[in-house]
PDB file of C-alpha atoms in Angstrom:
ATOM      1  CA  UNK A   1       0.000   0.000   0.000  1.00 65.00           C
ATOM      2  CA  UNK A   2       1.256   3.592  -0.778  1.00 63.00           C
ATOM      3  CA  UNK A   3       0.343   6.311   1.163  1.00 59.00           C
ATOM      4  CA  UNK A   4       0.987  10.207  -0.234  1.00 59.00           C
ATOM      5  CA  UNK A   5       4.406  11.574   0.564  1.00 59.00           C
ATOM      6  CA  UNK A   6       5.608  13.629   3.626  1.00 56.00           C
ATOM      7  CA  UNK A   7       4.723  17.500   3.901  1.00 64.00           C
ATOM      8  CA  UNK A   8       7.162  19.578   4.986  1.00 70.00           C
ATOM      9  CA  UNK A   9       4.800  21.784   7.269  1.00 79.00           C
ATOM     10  CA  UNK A  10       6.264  25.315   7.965  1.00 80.00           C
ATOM     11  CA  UNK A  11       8.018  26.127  10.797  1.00 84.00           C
ATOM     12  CA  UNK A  12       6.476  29.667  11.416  1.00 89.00           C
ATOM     13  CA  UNK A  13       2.881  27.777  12.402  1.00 93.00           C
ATOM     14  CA  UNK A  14       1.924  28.617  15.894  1.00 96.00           C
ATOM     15  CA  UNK A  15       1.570  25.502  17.864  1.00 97.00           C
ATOM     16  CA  UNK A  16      -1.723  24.920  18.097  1.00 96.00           C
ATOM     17  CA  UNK A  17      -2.012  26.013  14.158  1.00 96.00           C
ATOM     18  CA  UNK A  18       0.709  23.278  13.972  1.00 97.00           C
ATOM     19  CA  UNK A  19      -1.403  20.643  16.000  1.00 97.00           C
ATOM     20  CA  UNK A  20      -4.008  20.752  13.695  1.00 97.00           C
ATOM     21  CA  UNK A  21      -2.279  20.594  10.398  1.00 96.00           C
ATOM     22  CA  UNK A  22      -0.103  17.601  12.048  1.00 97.00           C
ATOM     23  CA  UNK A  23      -3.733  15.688  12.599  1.00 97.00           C
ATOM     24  CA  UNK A  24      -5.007  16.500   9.291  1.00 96.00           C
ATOM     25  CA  UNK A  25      -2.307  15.416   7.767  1.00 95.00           C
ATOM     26  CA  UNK A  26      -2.096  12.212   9.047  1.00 97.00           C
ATOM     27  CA  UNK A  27      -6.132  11.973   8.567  1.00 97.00           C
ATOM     28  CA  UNK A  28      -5.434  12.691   4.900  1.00 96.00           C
ATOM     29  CA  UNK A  29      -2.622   9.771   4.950  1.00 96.00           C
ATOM     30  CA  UNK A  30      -4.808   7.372   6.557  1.00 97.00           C
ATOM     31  CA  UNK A  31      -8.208   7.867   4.086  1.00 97.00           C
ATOM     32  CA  UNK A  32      -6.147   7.814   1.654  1.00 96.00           C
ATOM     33  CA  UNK A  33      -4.866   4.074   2.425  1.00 97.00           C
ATOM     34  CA  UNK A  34      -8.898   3.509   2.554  1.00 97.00           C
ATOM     35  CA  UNK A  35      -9.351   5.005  -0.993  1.00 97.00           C
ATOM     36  CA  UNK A  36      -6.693   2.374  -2.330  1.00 96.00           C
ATOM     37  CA  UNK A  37      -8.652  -0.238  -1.116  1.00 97.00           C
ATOM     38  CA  UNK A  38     -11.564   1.050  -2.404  1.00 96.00           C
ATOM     39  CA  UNK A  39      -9.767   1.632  -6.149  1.00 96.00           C
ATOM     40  CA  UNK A  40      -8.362  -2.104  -6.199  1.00 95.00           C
ATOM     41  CA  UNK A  41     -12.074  -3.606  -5.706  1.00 95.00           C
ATOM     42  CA  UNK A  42     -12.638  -3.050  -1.930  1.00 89.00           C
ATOM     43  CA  UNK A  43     -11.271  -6.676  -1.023  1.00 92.00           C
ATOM     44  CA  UNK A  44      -8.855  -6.065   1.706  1.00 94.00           C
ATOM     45  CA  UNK A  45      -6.980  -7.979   4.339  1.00 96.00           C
ATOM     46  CA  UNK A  46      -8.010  -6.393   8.153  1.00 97.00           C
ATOM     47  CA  UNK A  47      -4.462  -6.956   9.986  1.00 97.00           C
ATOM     48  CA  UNK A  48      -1.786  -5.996   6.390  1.00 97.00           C
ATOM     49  CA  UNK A  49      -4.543  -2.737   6.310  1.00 97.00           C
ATOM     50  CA  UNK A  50      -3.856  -1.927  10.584  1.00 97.00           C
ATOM     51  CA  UNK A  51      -0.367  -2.036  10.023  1.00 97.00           C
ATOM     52  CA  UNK A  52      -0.506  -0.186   6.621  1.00 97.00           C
ATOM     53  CA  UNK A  53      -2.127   2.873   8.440  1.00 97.00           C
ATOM     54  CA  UNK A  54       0.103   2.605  12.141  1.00 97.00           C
ATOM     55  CA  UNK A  55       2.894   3.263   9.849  1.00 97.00           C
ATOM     56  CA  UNK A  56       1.968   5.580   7.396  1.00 96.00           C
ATOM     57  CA  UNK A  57       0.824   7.446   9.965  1.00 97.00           C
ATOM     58  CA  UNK A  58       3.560   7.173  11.940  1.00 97.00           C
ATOM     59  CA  UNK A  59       6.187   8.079   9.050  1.00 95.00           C
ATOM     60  CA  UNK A  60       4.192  11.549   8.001  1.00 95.00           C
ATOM     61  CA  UNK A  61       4.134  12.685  11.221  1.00 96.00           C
ATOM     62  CA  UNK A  62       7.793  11.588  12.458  1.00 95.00           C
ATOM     63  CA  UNK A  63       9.081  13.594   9.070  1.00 94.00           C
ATOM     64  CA  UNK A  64       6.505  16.220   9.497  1.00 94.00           C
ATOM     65  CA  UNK A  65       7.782  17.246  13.395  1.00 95.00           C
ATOM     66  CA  UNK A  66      11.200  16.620  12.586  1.00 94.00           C
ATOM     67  CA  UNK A  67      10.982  19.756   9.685  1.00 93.00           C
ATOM     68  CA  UNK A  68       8.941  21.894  11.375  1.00 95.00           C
ATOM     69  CA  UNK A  69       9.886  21.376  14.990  1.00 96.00           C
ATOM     70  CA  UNK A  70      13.703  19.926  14.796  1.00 95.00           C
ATOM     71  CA  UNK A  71      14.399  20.507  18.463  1.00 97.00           C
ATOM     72  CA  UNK A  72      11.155  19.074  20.435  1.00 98.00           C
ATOM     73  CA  UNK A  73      11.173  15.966  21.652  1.00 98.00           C
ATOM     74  CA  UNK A  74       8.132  13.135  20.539  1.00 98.00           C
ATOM     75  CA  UNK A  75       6.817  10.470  22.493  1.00 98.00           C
ATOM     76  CA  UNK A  76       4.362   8.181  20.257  1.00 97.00           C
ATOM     77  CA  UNK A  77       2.999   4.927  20.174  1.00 96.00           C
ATOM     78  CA  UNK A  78       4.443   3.912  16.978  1.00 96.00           C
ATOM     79  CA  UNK A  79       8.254   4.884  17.483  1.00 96.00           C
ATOM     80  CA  UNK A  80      10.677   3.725  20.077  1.00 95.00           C
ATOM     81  CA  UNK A  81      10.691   5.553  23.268  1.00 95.00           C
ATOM     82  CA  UNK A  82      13.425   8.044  23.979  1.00 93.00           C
ATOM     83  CA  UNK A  83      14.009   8.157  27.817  1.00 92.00           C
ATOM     84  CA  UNK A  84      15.168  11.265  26.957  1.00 96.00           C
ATOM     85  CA  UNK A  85      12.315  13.420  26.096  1.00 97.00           C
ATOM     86  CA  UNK A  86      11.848  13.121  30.428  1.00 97.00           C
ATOM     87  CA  UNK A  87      14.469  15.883  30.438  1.00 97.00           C
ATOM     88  CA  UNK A  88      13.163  17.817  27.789  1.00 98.00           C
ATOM     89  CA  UNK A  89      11.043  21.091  27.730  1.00 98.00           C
ATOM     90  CA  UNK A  90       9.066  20.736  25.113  1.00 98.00           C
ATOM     91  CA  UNK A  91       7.366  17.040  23.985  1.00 98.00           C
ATOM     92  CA  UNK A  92       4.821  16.351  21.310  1.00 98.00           C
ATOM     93  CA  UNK A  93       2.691  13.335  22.573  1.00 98.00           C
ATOM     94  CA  UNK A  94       1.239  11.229  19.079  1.00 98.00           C
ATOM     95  CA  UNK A  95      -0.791   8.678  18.447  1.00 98.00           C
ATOM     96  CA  UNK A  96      -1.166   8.237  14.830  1.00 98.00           C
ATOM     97  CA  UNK A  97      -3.894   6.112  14.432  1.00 98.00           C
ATOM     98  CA  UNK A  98      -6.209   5.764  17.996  1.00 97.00           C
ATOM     99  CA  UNK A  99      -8.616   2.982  17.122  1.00 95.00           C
ATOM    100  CA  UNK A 100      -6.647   0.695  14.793  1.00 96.00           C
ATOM    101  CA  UNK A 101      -9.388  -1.940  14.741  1.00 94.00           C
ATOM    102  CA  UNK A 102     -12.044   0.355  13.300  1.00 95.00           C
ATOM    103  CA  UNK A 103      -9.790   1.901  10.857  1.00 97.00           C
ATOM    104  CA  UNK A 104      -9.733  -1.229   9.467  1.00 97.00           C
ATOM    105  CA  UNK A 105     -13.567  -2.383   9.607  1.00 96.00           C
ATOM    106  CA  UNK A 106     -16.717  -2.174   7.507  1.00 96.00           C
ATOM    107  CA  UNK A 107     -20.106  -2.460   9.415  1.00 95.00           C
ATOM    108  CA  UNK A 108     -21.176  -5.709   9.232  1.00 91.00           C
ATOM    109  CA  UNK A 109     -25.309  -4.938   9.040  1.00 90.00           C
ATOM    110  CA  UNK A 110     -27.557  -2.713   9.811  1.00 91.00           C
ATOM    111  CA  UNK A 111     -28.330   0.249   7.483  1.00 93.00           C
ATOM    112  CA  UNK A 112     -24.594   1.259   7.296  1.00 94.00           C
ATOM    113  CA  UNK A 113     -23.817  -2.509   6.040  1.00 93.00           C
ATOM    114  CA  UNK A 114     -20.375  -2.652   3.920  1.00 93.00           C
ATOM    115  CA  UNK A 115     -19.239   0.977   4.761  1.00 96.00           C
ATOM    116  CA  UNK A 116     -16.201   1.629   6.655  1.00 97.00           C
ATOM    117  CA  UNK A 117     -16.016   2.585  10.258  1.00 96.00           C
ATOM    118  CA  UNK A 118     -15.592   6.197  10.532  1.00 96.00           C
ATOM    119  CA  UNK A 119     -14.707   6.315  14.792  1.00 95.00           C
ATOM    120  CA  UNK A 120     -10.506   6.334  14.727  1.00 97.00           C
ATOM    121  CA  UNK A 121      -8.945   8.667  15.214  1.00 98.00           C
ATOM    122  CA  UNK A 122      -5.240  11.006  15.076  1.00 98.00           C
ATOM    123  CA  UNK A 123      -3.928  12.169  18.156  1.00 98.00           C
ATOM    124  CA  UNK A 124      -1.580  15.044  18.455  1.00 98.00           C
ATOM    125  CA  UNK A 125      -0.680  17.105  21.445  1.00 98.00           C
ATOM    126  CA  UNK A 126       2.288  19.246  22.727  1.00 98.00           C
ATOM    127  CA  UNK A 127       3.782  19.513  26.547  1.00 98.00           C
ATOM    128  CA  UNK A 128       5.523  21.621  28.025  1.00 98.00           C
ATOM    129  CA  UNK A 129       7.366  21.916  30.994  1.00 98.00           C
ATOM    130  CA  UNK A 130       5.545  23.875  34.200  1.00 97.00           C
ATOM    131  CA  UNK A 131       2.510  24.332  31.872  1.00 97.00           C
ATOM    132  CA  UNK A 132       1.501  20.513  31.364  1.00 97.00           C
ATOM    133  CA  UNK A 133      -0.530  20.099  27.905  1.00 98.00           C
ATOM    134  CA  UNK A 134      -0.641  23.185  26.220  1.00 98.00           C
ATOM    135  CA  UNK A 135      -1.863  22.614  22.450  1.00 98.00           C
ATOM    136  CA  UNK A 136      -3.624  20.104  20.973  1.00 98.00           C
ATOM    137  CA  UNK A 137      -5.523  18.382  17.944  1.00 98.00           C
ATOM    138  CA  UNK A 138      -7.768  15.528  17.503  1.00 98.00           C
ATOM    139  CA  UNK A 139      -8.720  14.378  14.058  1.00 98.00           C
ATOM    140  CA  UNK A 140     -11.787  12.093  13.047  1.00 98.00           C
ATOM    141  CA  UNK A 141     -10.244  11.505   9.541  1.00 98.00           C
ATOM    142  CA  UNK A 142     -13.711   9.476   8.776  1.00 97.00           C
ATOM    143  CA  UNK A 143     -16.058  12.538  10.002  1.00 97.00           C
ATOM    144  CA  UNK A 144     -13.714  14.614   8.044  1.00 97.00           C
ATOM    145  CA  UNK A 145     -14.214  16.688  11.423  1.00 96.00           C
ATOM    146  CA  UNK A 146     -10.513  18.260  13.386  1.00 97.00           C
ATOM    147  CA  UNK A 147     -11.306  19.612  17.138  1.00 96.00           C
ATOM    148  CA  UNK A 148      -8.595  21.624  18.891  1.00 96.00           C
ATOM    149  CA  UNK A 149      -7.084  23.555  21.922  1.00 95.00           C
ATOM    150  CA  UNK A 150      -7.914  26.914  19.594  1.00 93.00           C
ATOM    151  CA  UNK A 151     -11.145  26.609  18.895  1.00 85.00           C
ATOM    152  CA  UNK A 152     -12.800  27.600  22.042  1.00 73.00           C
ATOM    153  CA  UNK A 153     -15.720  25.600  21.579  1.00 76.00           C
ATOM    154  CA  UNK A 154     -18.097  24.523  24.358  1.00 75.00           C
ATOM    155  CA  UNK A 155     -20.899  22.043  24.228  1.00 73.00           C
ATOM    156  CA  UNK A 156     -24.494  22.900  25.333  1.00 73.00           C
ATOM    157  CA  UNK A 157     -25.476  22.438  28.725  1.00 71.00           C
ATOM    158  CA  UNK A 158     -27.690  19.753  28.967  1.00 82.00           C
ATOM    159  CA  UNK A 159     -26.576  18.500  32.219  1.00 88.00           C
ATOM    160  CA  UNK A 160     -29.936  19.725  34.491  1.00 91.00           C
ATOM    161  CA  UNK A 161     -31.657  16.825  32.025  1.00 93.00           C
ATOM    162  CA  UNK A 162     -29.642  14.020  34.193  1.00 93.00           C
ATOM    163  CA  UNK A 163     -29.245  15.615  37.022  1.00 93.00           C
ATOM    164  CA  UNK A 164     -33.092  16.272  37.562  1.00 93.00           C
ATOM    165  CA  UNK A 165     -33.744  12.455  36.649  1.00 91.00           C
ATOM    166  CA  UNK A 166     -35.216  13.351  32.739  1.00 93.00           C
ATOM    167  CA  UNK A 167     -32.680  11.248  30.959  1.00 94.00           C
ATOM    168  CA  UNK A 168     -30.428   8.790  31.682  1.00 95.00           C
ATOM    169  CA  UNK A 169     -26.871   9.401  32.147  1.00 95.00           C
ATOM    170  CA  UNK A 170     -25.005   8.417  28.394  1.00 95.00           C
ATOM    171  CA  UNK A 171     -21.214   7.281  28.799  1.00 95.00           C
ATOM    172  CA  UNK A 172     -18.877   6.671  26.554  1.00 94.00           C
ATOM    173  CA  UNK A 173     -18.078   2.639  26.687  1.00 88.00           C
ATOM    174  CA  UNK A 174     -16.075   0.008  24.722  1.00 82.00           C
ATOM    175  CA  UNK A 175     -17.740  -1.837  21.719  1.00 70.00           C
ATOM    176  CA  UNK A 176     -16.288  -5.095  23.108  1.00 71.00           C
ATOM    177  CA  UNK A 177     -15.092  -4.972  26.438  1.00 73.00           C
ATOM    178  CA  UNK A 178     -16.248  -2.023  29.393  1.00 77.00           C
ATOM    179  CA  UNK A 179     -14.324  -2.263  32.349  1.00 82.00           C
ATOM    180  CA  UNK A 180     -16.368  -4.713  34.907  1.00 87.00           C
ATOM    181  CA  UNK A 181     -17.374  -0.884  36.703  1.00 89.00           C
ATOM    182  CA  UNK A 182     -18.688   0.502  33.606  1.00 89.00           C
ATOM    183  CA  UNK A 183     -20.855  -2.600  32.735  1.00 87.00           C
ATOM    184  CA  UNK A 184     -22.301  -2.766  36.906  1.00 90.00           C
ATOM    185  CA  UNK A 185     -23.133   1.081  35.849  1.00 90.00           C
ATOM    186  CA  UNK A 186     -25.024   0.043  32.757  1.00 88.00           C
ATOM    187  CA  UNK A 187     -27.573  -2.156  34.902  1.00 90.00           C
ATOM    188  CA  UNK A 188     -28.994   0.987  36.688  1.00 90.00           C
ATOM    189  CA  UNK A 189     -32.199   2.484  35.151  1.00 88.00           C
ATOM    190  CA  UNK A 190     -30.289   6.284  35.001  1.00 92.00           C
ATOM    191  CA  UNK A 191     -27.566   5.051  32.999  1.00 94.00           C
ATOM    192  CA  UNK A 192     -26.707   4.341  29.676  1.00 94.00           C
ATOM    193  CA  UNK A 193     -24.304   2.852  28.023  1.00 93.00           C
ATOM    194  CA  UNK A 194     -23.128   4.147  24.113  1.00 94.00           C
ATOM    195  CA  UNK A 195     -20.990   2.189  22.314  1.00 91.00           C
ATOM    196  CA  UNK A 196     -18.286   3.197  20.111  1.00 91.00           C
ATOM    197  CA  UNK A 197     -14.259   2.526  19.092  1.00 87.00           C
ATOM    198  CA  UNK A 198     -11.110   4.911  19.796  1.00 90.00           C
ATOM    199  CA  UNK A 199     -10.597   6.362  23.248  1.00 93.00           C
ATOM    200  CA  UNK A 200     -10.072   9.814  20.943  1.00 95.00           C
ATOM    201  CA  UNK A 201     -13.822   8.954  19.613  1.00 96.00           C
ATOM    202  CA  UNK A 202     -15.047   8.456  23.215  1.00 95.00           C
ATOM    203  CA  UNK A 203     -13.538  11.825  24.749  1.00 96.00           C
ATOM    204  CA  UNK A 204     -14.360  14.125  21.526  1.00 96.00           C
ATOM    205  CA  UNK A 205     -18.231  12.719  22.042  1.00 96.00           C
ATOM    206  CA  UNK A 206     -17.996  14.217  25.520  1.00 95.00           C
ATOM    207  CA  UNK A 207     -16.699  17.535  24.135  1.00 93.00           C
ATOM    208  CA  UNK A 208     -19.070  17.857  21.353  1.00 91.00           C
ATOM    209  CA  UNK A 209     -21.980  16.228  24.101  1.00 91.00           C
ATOM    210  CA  UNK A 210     -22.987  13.374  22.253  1.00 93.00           C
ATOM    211  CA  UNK A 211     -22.211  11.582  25.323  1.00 95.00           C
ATOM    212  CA  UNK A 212     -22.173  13.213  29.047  1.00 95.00           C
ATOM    213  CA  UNK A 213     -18.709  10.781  30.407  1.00 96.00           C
ATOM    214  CA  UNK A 214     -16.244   8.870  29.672  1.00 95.00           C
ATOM    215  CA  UNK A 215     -14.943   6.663  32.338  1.00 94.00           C
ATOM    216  CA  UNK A 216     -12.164   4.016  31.946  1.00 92.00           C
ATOM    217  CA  UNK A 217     -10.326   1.537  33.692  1.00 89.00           C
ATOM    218  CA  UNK A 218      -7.752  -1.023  32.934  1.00 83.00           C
ATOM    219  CA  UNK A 219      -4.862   0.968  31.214  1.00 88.00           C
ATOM    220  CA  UNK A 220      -3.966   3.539  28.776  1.00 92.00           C
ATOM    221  CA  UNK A 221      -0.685   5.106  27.595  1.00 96.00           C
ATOM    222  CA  UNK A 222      -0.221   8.746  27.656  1.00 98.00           C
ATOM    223  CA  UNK A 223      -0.494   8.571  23.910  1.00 97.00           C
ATOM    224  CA  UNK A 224      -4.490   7.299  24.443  1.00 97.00           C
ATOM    225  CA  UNK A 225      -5.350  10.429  26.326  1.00 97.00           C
ATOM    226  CA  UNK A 226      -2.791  13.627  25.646  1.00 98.00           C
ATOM    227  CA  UNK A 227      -4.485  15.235  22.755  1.00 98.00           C
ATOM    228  CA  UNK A 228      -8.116  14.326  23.652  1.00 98.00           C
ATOM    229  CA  UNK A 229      -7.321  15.620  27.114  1.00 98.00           C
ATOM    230  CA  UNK A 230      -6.179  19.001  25.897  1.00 97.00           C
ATOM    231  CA  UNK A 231      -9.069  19.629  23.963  1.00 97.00           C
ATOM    232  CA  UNK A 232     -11.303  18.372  26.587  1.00 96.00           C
ATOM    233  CA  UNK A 233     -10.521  20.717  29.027  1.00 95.00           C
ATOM    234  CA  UNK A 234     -10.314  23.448  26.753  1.00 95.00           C
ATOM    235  CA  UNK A 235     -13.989  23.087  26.313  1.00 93.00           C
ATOM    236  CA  UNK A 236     -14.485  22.908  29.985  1.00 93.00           C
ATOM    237  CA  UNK A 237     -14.603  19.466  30.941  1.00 95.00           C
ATOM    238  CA  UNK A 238     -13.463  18.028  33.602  1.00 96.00           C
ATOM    239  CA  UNK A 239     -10.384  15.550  33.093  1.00 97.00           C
ATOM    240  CA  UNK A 240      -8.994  13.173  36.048  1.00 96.00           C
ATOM    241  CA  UNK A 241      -8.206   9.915  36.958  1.00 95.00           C
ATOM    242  CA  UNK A 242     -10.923   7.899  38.407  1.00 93.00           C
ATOM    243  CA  UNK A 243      -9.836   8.957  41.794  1.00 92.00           C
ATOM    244  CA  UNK A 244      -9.647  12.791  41.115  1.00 93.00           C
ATOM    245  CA  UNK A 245      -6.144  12.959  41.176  1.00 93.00           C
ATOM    246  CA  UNK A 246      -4.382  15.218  38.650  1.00 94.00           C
ATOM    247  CA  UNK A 247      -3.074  13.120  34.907  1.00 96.00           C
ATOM    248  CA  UNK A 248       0.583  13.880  34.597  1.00 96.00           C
ATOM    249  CA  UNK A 249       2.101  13.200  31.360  1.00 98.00           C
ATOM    250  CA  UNK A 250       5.580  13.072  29.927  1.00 98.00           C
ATOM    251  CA  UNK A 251       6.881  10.691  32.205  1.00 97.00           C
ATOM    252  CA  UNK A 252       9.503   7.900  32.257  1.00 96.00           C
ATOM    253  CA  UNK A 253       6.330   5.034  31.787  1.00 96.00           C
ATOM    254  CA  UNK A 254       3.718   6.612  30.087  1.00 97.00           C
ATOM    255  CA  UNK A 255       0.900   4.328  31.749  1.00 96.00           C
ATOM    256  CA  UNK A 256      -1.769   5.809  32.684  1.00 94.00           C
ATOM    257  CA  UNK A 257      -4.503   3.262  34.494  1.00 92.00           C
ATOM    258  CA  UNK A 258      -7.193   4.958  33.951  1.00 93.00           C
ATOM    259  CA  UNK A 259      -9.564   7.957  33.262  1.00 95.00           C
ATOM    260  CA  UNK A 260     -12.938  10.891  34.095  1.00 96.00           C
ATOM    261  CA  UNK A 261     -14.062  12.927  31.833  1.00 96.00           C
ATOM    262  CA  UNK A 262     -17.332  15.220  32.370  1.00 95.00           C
ATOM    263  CA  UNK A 263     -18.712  18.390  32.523  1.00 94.00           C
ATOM    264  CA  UNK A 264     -18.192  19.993  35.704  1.00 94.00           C
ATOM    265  CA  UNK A 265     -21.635  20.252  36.733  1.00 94.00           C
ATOM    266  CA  UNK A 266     -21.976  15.960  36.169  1.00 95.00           C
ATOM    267  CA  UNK A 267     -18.727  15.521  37.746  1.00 95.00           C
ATOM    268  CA  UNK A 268     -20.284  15.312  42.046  1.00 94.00           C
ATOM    269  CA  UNK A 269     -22.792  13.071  40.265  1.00 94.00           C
ATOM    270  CA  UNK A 270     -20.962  10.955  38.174  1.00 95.00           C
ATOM    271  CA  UNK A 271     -18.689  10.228  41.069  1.00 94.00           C
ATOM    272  CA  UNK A 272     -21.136   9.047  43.559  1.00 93.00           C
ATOM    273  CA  UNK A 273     -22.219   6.683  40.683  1.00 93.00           C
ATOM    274  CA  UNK A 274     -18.758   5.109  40.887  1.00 93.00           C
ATOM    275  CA  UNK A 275     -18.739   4.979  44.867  1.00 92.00           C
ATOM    276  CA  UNK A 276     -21.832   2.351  44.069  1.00 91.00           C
ATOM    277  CA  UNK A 277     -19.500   0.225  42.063  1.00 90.00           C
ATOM    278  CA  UNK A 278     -16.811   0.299  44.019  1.00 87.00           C
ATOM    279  CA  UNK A 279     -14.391   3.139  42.401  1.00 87.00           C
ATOM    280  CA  UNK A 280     -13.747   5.423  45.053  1.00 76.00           C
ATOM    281  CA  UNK A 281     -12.741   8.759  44.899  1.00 71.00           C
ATOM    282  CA  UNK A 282     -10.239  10.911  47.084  1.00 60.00           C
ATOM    283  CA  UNK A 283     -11.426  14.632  45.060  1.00 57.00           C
ATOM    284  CA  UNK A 284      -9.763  17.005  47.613  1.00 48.00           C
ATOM    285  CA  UNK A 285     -11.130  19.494  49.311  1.00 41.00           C
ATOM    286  CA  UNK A 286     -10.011  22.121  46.513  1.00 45.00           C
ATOM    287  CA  UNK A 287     -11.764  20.668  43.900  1.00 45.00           C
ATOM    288  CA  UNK A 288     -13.659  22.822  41.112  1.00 43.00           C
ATOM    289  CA  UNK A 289     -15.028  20.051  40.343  1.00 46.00           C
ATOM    290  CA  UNK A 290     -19.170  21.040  39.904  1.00 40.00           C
ATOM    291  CA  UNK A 291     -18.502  25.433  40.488  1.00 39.00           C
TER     292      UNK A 291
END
């Protein structure tokens, strides 16, 4: 499979001007792996088509960085870690293709039968030291849609609808396997569960309030969360780990175990959800958490 060559991006970009042209690009790499397929009769082999897109992916943005930002460090899923970029000031955090298994899937029935998948996603985000995640740029290359740091967007309120018992509660959940909390959520009458692929996906449905939370347990790299996390809470939304303690990123092991996102009026709510399920919190006393 070809995918189209690297673009030098300018150097004079701003970073979050950078951030999204780094996610579009990529998005433009990765549909156009899809259109290939599509052009040679459609027939296409799921795991060759996975690792077609991890690495075009991968090699745009690697060439793309290196030209327009020679001297920051990159942490990414799809290169080899750098131990180095710990003592470095500025890191962009990259995950080229979030949701590898829908990139690479049709829908199997329904009224979408035979089309692909459109929830992956491109990942790009930039920290910096003393300021934590400053910029960042999530791409839904199949929704042709780009959300960023800069674009000041903030979802409707349409919290009072849960909280005064109109509507269930909608989170964000894995298409094939919610943490063991998430499912004992799901058997409550004021919750509901919403399926979908790529932890990018999940987080940008919060932003754009297709979805109230996203909740996760079980493990994610820093890679997972970085960019979706910076656009998150530049809409607002509240982003912790399950306990309330702060997400740090850029460190030596980039696990991160899990994950709370929500709108800050959701977020007291939300919490005492989990304290039924066994996820307890430790939110300190100097929480904003629901001002």
């Amino acid at each position: 499979m070809n995918a189209p060559p690297p673009t030098f991006l300018s150097a004079s970009l701003d970073d979050d001007a950078l951030a999204h042209a780094l996610a579009s690009g990529a998005a433009e790499v990765l549909l156009a792996l899809r259109a290939e397929v599509d052009a040679a009769g459609g027939s296409f082999d799921a795991k060759e088509l996975k690792d077609a897109g991890d690495a075009a992916a991968q090699e745009w943005l690697a060439a793309a960085l290196a030209s327009a930002r020679p001297d920051d460090a990159v942490l990414s899923e799809e290169a080899k870690d750098d131990a180095s970029r710990t003592g470095a000031d500025r890191v962009w955090i990259i995950d080229p293709l979030d949701g590898t298994r829908e990139f690479a899937e049709r829908h199997a029935d329904g009224p979408l039968a035979g089309q692909w998948r459109d929830d992956f996603a491109v990942h790009v985000a930039l920290w910096e030291r003393g300021a934590g995640l400053t910029s960042g740029a999530v791409a839904l290359p199949a929704r042709a849609q780009v959300l960023t740091t800069a674009d000041g967007v903030v979802p409707d309120d349409d919290t009072a609808a849960v909280l005064a018992g109109d509507r269930p509660l909608r989170i964000a959940a894995s298409r094939s396997r919610p943490p063991a909390f998430v499912a004992a959520l799901a058997e409550r009458d004021d919750v509901e569960l919403v399926p979908m692929g790529s932890a990018g996906v999940k987080m940008m449905a919060v932003a754009d309030a297709t979805v109230d939370a996203y909740v996760h347990g079980g493990g994610q790299y820093e890679w997972d969360s970085a960019a979706p996390v910076a656009v998150a809470r530049s809409r607002g939304l509240v982003c912790t780990r399950l306990d309330g303690s702060e997400l740090e990123y850029n460190r030596e092991n980039p696990w991160l175990p899990d994950l709370f996102v929500c709108p800050p009026a959701l977020a007291p709510r939300l919490r005492e959800l989990l304290d039924t399920v066994g996820v307890e919190s430790v939110v300190g006393a100097d929480s904003k958490e629901g001002a």
